Coordinates of C-alpha atoms and ligand atoms in Angstrom, one line a residue:
X1 CA 102.8 105.8 67.2
X2 CA 106.0 106.7 68.9
X3 CA 107.5 109.8 67.3
X4 CA 110.2 112.4 68.0
X5 CA 107.7 114.4 70.0
X6 CA 106.5 111.5 72.2
X7 CA 106.6 112.2 75.9
X8 CA 107.7 109.6 78.4
X9 CA 105.9 108.2 81.4
X10 CA 106.7 105.1 83.4
X11 CA 106.9 103.0 86.5
X12 CA 110.0 102.4 88.6
X13 CA 110.4 99.4 90.9
X14 CA 112.7 96.5 91.6
X15 CA 111.6 94.2 90.2
X16 CA 109.0 95.8 88.0
X17 CA 108.3 93.1 85.4
X18 CA 105.1 92.0 87.3
X19 CA 103.6 95.5 87.0
X20 CA 100.3 95.8 85.1
X21 CA 100.6 99.6 85.1
X22 CA 102.1 99.8 81.5
X23 CA 99.1 97.8 80.2
X24 CA 96.4 100.1 81.6
X25 CA 98.3 103.4 81.0
X26 CA 99.1 102.6 77.4
X27 CA 95.5 101.5 76.8
X28 CA 94.4 104.9 78.2
X29 CA 97.0 106.8 76.1
X30 CA 95.8 105.1 72.9
X31 CA 92.2 105.9 73.8
X32 CA 92.9 109.5 74.6
X33 CA 95.0 109.8 71.4
X34 CA 97.8 111.7 73.2
X35 CA 101.5 111.7 72.4
X36 CA 102.8 109.7 75.3
X37 CA 104.2 106.2 76.1
X38 CA 104.4 104.5 79.5
X39 CA 107.4 102.2 80.1
X40 CA 108.6 99.9 83.0
X41 CA 112.0 100.9 84.5
X42 CA 113.7 98.3 86.8
X43 CA 115.8 100.5 89.1
X44 CA 118.0 98.9 91.7
X45 CA 117.8 100.6 95.1
X46 CA 121.4 101.9 95.0
X47 CA 120.7 103.5 91.6
X48 CA 117.6 105.4 92.6
X49 CA 119.1 108.8 92.9
X50 CA 121.1 108.4 89.6
X51 CA 117.8 107.3 87.9
X52 CA 115.8 110.3 89.1
X53 CA 118.5 112.7 87.9
X54 CA 118.6 110.8 84.6
X55 CA 114.8 111.1 84.3
X56 CA 115.1 114.8 84.8
X57 CA 117.9 115.0 82.1
X58 CA 115.7 112.9 79.7
X59 CA 112.7 115.1 80.3
X60 CA 110.2 112.5 81.6
X61 CA 106.8 113.9 82.3
X62 CA 106.3 111.7 85.3
X63 CA 106.3 108.2 86.7
X64 CA 104.8 105.8 89.2
X65 CA 106.7 104.2 92.0
X66 CA 106.4 100.7 93.3
X67 CA 108.2 98.5 95.8
X68 CA 110.9 99.1 97.1
X69 CA 111.1 102.8 96.3
X70 CA 107.9 104.3 97.7
X71 CA 109.5 105.6 100.9
X72 CA 113.2 106.1 99.8
X73 CA 112.2 108.4 96.9
X74 CA 110.7 111.0 99.2
X75 CA 114.0 112.8 100.2
X76 CA 114.9 113.0 96.5
X77 CA 111.8 115.1 95.6
X78 CA 111.5 118.9 95.9
X79 CA 107.9 118.8 97.0
X80 CA 105.8 116.0 98.6
X81 CA 102.1 116.5 99.0
X82 CA 100.5 116.5 102.5
X83 CA 98.7 113.2 101.8
X84 CA 101.9 111.5 100.8
X85 CA 103.7 112.9 103.8
X86 CA 100.8 111.6 106.0
X87 CA 101.0 108.2 104.4
X88 CA 104.8 108.2 104.4
X89 CA 105.1 107.0 100.8
X90 CA 104.9 108.4 97.3
X91 CA 103.5 106.5 94.3
X92 CA 103.2 109.2 91.7
X93 CA 105.8 111.8 90.6
X94 CA 105.7 114.6 88.1
X95 CA 108.1 117.3 86.8
X96 CA 106.9 120.8 87.3
X97 CA 108.8 124.1 87.0
X98 CA 112.2 122.5 87.2
X99 CA 111.7 120.0 90.0
X100 CA 110.1 116.7 90.9
X101 CA 106.8 116.7 92.8
X102 CA 105.3 113.6 94.5
X103 CA 102.0 112.5 95.8
X104 CA 100.2 109.3 96.8
X105 CA 97.1 108.2 94.9
X106 CA 96.8 104.8 96.6
X107 CA 94.5 106.1 99.3
X108 CA 92.2 107.7 96.8
X109 CA 92.3 104.6 94.7
X110 CA 91.4 102.4 97.7
X111 CA 88.5 104.7 98.7
X112 CA 86.9 105.1 95.2
X113 CA 84.8 102.0 95.2
X114 CA 83.8 102.5 98.9
X115 CA 82.7 106.1 98.2
X116 CA 80.7 104.9 95.3
X117 CA 78.6 102.9 97.7
X118 CA 77.3 106.1 99.2
X119 CA 77.4 104.6 102.7
X120 CA 77.9 106.6 106.0
X121 CA 81.1 105.1 107.3
X122 CA 81.0 107.0 110.7
X123 CA 79.5 103.9 112.4
X124 CA 81.9 101.4 110.7
X125 CA 85.1 100.6 112.6
X126 CA 87.7 99.4 110.1
X127 CA 90.1 96.5 110.7
X128 CA 93.2 96.2 108.6
X129 CA 95.1 92.9 108.4
X130 CA 98.8 93.7 108.0
X131 CA 101.0 96.6 108.8
X132 CA 103.1 97.1 105.6
X133 CA 103.3 99.9 103.1
X134 CA 99.8 99.5 101.6
X135 CA 98.3 99.5 105.1
X136 CA 99.5 103.0 105.6
X137 CA 97.5 104.2 102.6
X138 CA 94.5 102.3 103.8
X139 CA 94.7 103.9 107.2
X140 CA 94.7 107.4 105.6
X141 CA 91.7 106.3 103.4
X142 CA 89.7 104.9 106.3
X143 CA 90.3 108.1 108.2
X144 CA 89.1 110.2 105.2
X145 CA 86.1 107.9 104.9
X146 CA 85.2 108.8 108.5
X147 CA 85.6 105.4 110.1
X148 CA 85.4 106.0 113.9
X149 CA 88.1 103.5 114.8
X150 CA 90.9 102.0 112.7
X151 CA 92.2 98.8 114.1
X152 CA 95.5 97.4 112.6
X153 CA 96.3 93.8 113.3
X154 CA 99.8 92.4 112.7
X155 CA 102.0 89.4 113.6
X156 CA 105.0 91.3 114.8
X157 CA 104.8 93.4 118.0
X158 CA 107.9 95.3 117.0
X159 CA 106.6 96.2 113.6
X160 CA 103.1 97.1 115.0
X161 CA 104.7 99.5 117.5
X162 CA 106.8 101.1 114.7
X163 CA 103.7 101.4 112.6
X164 CA 101.8 103.2 115.4
X165 CA 104.7 105.4 116.1
X166 CA 104.9 106.4 112.5
X167 CA 101.5 108.1 112.7
X168 CA 102.4 110.1 115.8
X169 CA 104.3 112.7 113.8
X170 CA 101.8 112.6 110.8
X171 CA 99.7 115.6 110.0
X172 CA 96.7 113.1 110.0
X173 CA 95.7 111.9 113.4
X174 CA 93.7 108.8 112.6
X175 CA 91.8 107.0 115.4
X176 CA 94.3 104.2 115.3
X177 CA 94.9 101.2 117.6
X178 CA 97.3 98.3 116.8
X179 CA 96.6 94.8 118.0
X180 CA 98.4 91.4 118.0
X181 CA 97.0 88.8 115.6
X182 CA 95.7 86.7 118.5
X183 CA 93.3 89.5 119.5
X184 CA 91.4 89.1 116.2
X185 CA 88.4 87.1 117.5
X186 CA 87.6 89.8 120.0
X187 CA 87.8 92.6 117.4
X188 CA 85.9 91.0 114.5
X189 CA 82.4 91.3 115.9
X190 CA 82.5 95.1 116.0
X191 CA 84.0 95.7 112.5
X192 CA 82.1 97.4 109.6
X193 CA 85.0 97.2 107.1
X194 CA 87.7 94.6 107.0
X195 CA 90.7 94.9 104.7
X196 CA 93.3 92.3 103.8
X197 CA 96.5 94.2 103.4
X198 CA 98.8 91.2 103.6
X199 CA 99.9 89.1 100.6
X200 CA 98.2 86.0 102.1
X201 CA 96.0 84.5 99.3
X202 CA 97.9 86.0 96.4
X203 CA 98.6 83.7 93.4
X204 CA 100.2 81.2 93.3
X205 CA 99.1 80.7 96.9
X206 CA 95.4 81.3 96.1
X207 CA 94.1 78.6 98.4
X208 CA 95.3 80.6 101.5
X209 CA 93.3 83.1 103.5
X210 CA 94.3 85.4 106.4
X211 CA 91.1 84.3 108.2
X212 CA 89.4 81.0 109.0
X213 CA 85.7 80.5 108.1
X214 CA 84.9 80.7 111.8
X215 CA 86.6 84.1 112.0
X216 CA 84.7 85.4 108.9
X217 CA 81.5 84.2 110.7
X218 CA 82.3 86.6 113.6
X219 CA 81.9 89.6 111.4
X220 CA 78.6 91.5 111.4
X221 CA 76.5 90.6 108.4
X222 CA 76.5 94.2 107.0
X223 CA 80.4 94.3 107.0
X224 CA 82.3 95.0 103.8
X225 CA 85.3 92.8 103.0
X226 CA 88.1 94.3 100.9
X227 CA 91.1 92.4 99.7
X228 CA 94.0 94.5 98.2
X229 CA 95.0 91.4 96.2
X230 CA 93.6 91.1 92.6
X231 CA 95.0 87.7 91.5
X232 CA 93.3 85.3 91.8
X233 CA 89.8 86.8 91.4
X234 CA 88.1 86.3 93.7
X235 CA 90.6 85.5 96.5
X236 CA 89.9 82.8 99.0
X237 CA 89.2 85.6 101.6
X238 CA 86.6 87.2 99.4
X239 CA 85.0 83.8 98.6
X240 CA 84.7 83.2 102.3
X241 CA 83.2 86.7 102.7
X242 CA 80.7 86.2 99.9
X243 CA 79.6 82.9 101.3
X244 CA 79.0 84.6 104.7
X245 CA 76.8 87.2 102.9
X246 CA 79.3 90.1 103.2
X247 CA 79.9 92.6 100.4
X248 CA 83.3 91.8 98.7
X249 CA 85.7 94.2 96.9
X250 CA 89.1 93.2 95.4
X251 CA 92.2 95.3 94.7
X252 CA 91.7 95.7 90.9
X253 CA 89.6 98.8 91.3
X254 CA 92.2 100.3 93.6
X255 CA 94.8 99.6 91.0
X256 CA 92.7 101.2 88.3
X257 CA 91.7 104.2 90.3
X258 CA 95.2 105.0 91.6
X259 CA 96.5 104.8 88.0
X260 CA 93.6 107.0 86.7
X261 CA 94.4 109.7 89.3
X262 CA 98.1 109.6 88.3
X263 CA 97.3 109.9 84.6
X264 CA 95.1 112.9 85.3
X265 CA 98.0 114.6 87.1
X266 CA 100.4 114.0 84.2
X267 CA 98.1 114.8 81.3
X268 CA 95.5 117.2 82.9
X269 CA 92.8 115.2 81.1
X270 CA 90.0 113.1 82.5
X271 CA 91.3 109.5 82.4
X272 CA 89.3 106.8 80.5
X273 CA 88.7 104.7 83.6
X274 CA 86.6 102.1 81.9
X275 CA 89.3 101.5 79.2
X276 CA 91.9 101.1 82.0
X277 CA 89.8 98.7 83.9
X278 CA 88.9 96.6 80.8
X279 CA 92.5 96.4 79.7
X280 CA 93.4 94.8 83.0
X281 CA 90.5 92.5 83.0
X282 CA 91.4 91.4 79.4
X283 CA 95.0 90.9 80.5
X284 CA 94.1 88.9 83.6
X285 CA 91.7 86.6 81.7
Ligands
NAP1 P1 104.4 94.8 102.6 O1 104.8 96.2 102.8 O2 105.3 93.7 102.3 O3 103.4 94.4 103.9 C1 102.8 93.1 104.0 C2 102.2 92.9 105.3 O4 101.6 91.7 105.4 C3 103.2 93.0 106.5 O5 102.6 93.6 107.6 C4 103.4 91.5 106.8 O6 103.7 91.2 108.1 C5 102.1 91.0 106.5 N1 102.1 89.5 106.2 C6 102.9 88.9 105.3 N2 102.7 87.6 105.3 C7 101.8 87.4 106.4 C8 101.2 86.2 106.9 N3 101.5 85.0 106.4 N4 100.4 86.3 108.0 C9 100.1 87.6 108.5 N5 100.6 88.7 108.0 C10 101.5 88.6 106.9 O7 103.3 94.7 101.4 P2 102.3 95.9 100.9 O8 102.9 96.8 99.9 O9 101.7 96.5 102.2 O10 101.2 95.0 100.1 C11 100.3 94.2 100.8 C12 99.3 93.6 99.8 O11 98.6 94.6 99.2 C13 100.0 92.8 98.7 O12 99.3 91.7 98.5 C14 100.0 93.8 97.6 O13 100.0 93.1 96.3 C15 98.7 94.5 97.8 N6 98.6 95.8 97.2 C16 97.6 96.1 96.3 C17 97.5 97.3 95.7 C18 96.4 97.6 94.7 O14 96.5 98.6 94.0 N7 95.4 96.8 94.7 C19 98.4 98.3 96.0 C20 99.4 98.0 97.0 C21 99.5 96.8 97.5 P3 105.2 91.5 108.7 O15 105.3 93.0 108.8 O16 105.2 90.8 110.0 O17 106.2 90.9 107.8

């Protein structure tokens, strides 16, 4: 029940109508029986600063950030955590002692299902397809997992160079190398973890995959295939990987776990992860 005492949480983006965060957070809030509500806020880029000041005036407890604000919000925050500085993006903000604090829970969310495997990743080079915003969180996560090499493959030499340059000043120093897309066939045979961090294969283009069957066949049989996409389930990329006998992971768990980590920051309570996961599964089905 929304009352006079109800505290506000939310997600900002532009657009934000596709976001599934309100579904899982409000399901968690109901389960915890706490006096919060989580709302979507479409904020145009030129209104970001006004919105943040407005949120402070309204007394929001905190909020998530999605495209296109993950980088541009950083200078508007009083404190940015080391992990968010290293990634160069913030996805979770909270109000504390009169100012906004930000961090990034995407890397922790990405890592959670891989850590649950209990595998030693120190012999598993990681290969990331794509060099966008999510790839930065994945680089930080692969570094934290202990992957000995992190290979980032992209289609634009200019953007790849900028991506590599961005890590030069980061407090993290991941063992990173960037490669053009046409180098893929040489790289695939030595990879232990491959991640699709491009939108290729996302609904409504679910028949597409970033790799051909022949390229999937070049991966070692013990490799793990991870697609950040969660619609369709499974993606074409993960279907190919399963057929080749690789272990598949999709982006749903990352979404759930980054949200759970954010909710814990805001409420200081253990999040009901299973409820959050099930709310998304119910919605998607
Ligand atoms: P982004 O910043 O737009 O980056 C997308 C990357 O994919 C860019 O490097 C882009 O290359 C590349 N790309 C796009 N189309 C391509 C194609 N046809 N062939 C090869 N490369 C292509 O997006 P993002 O925020 O990193 O997100 C990437 C994916 O992760 C999306 O599908 C998103 O939904 C998903 N995601 C999932 C979660 C989760 O919680 N599960 C969280 C964040 C993101 P150029 O740089 O050359 O354009």
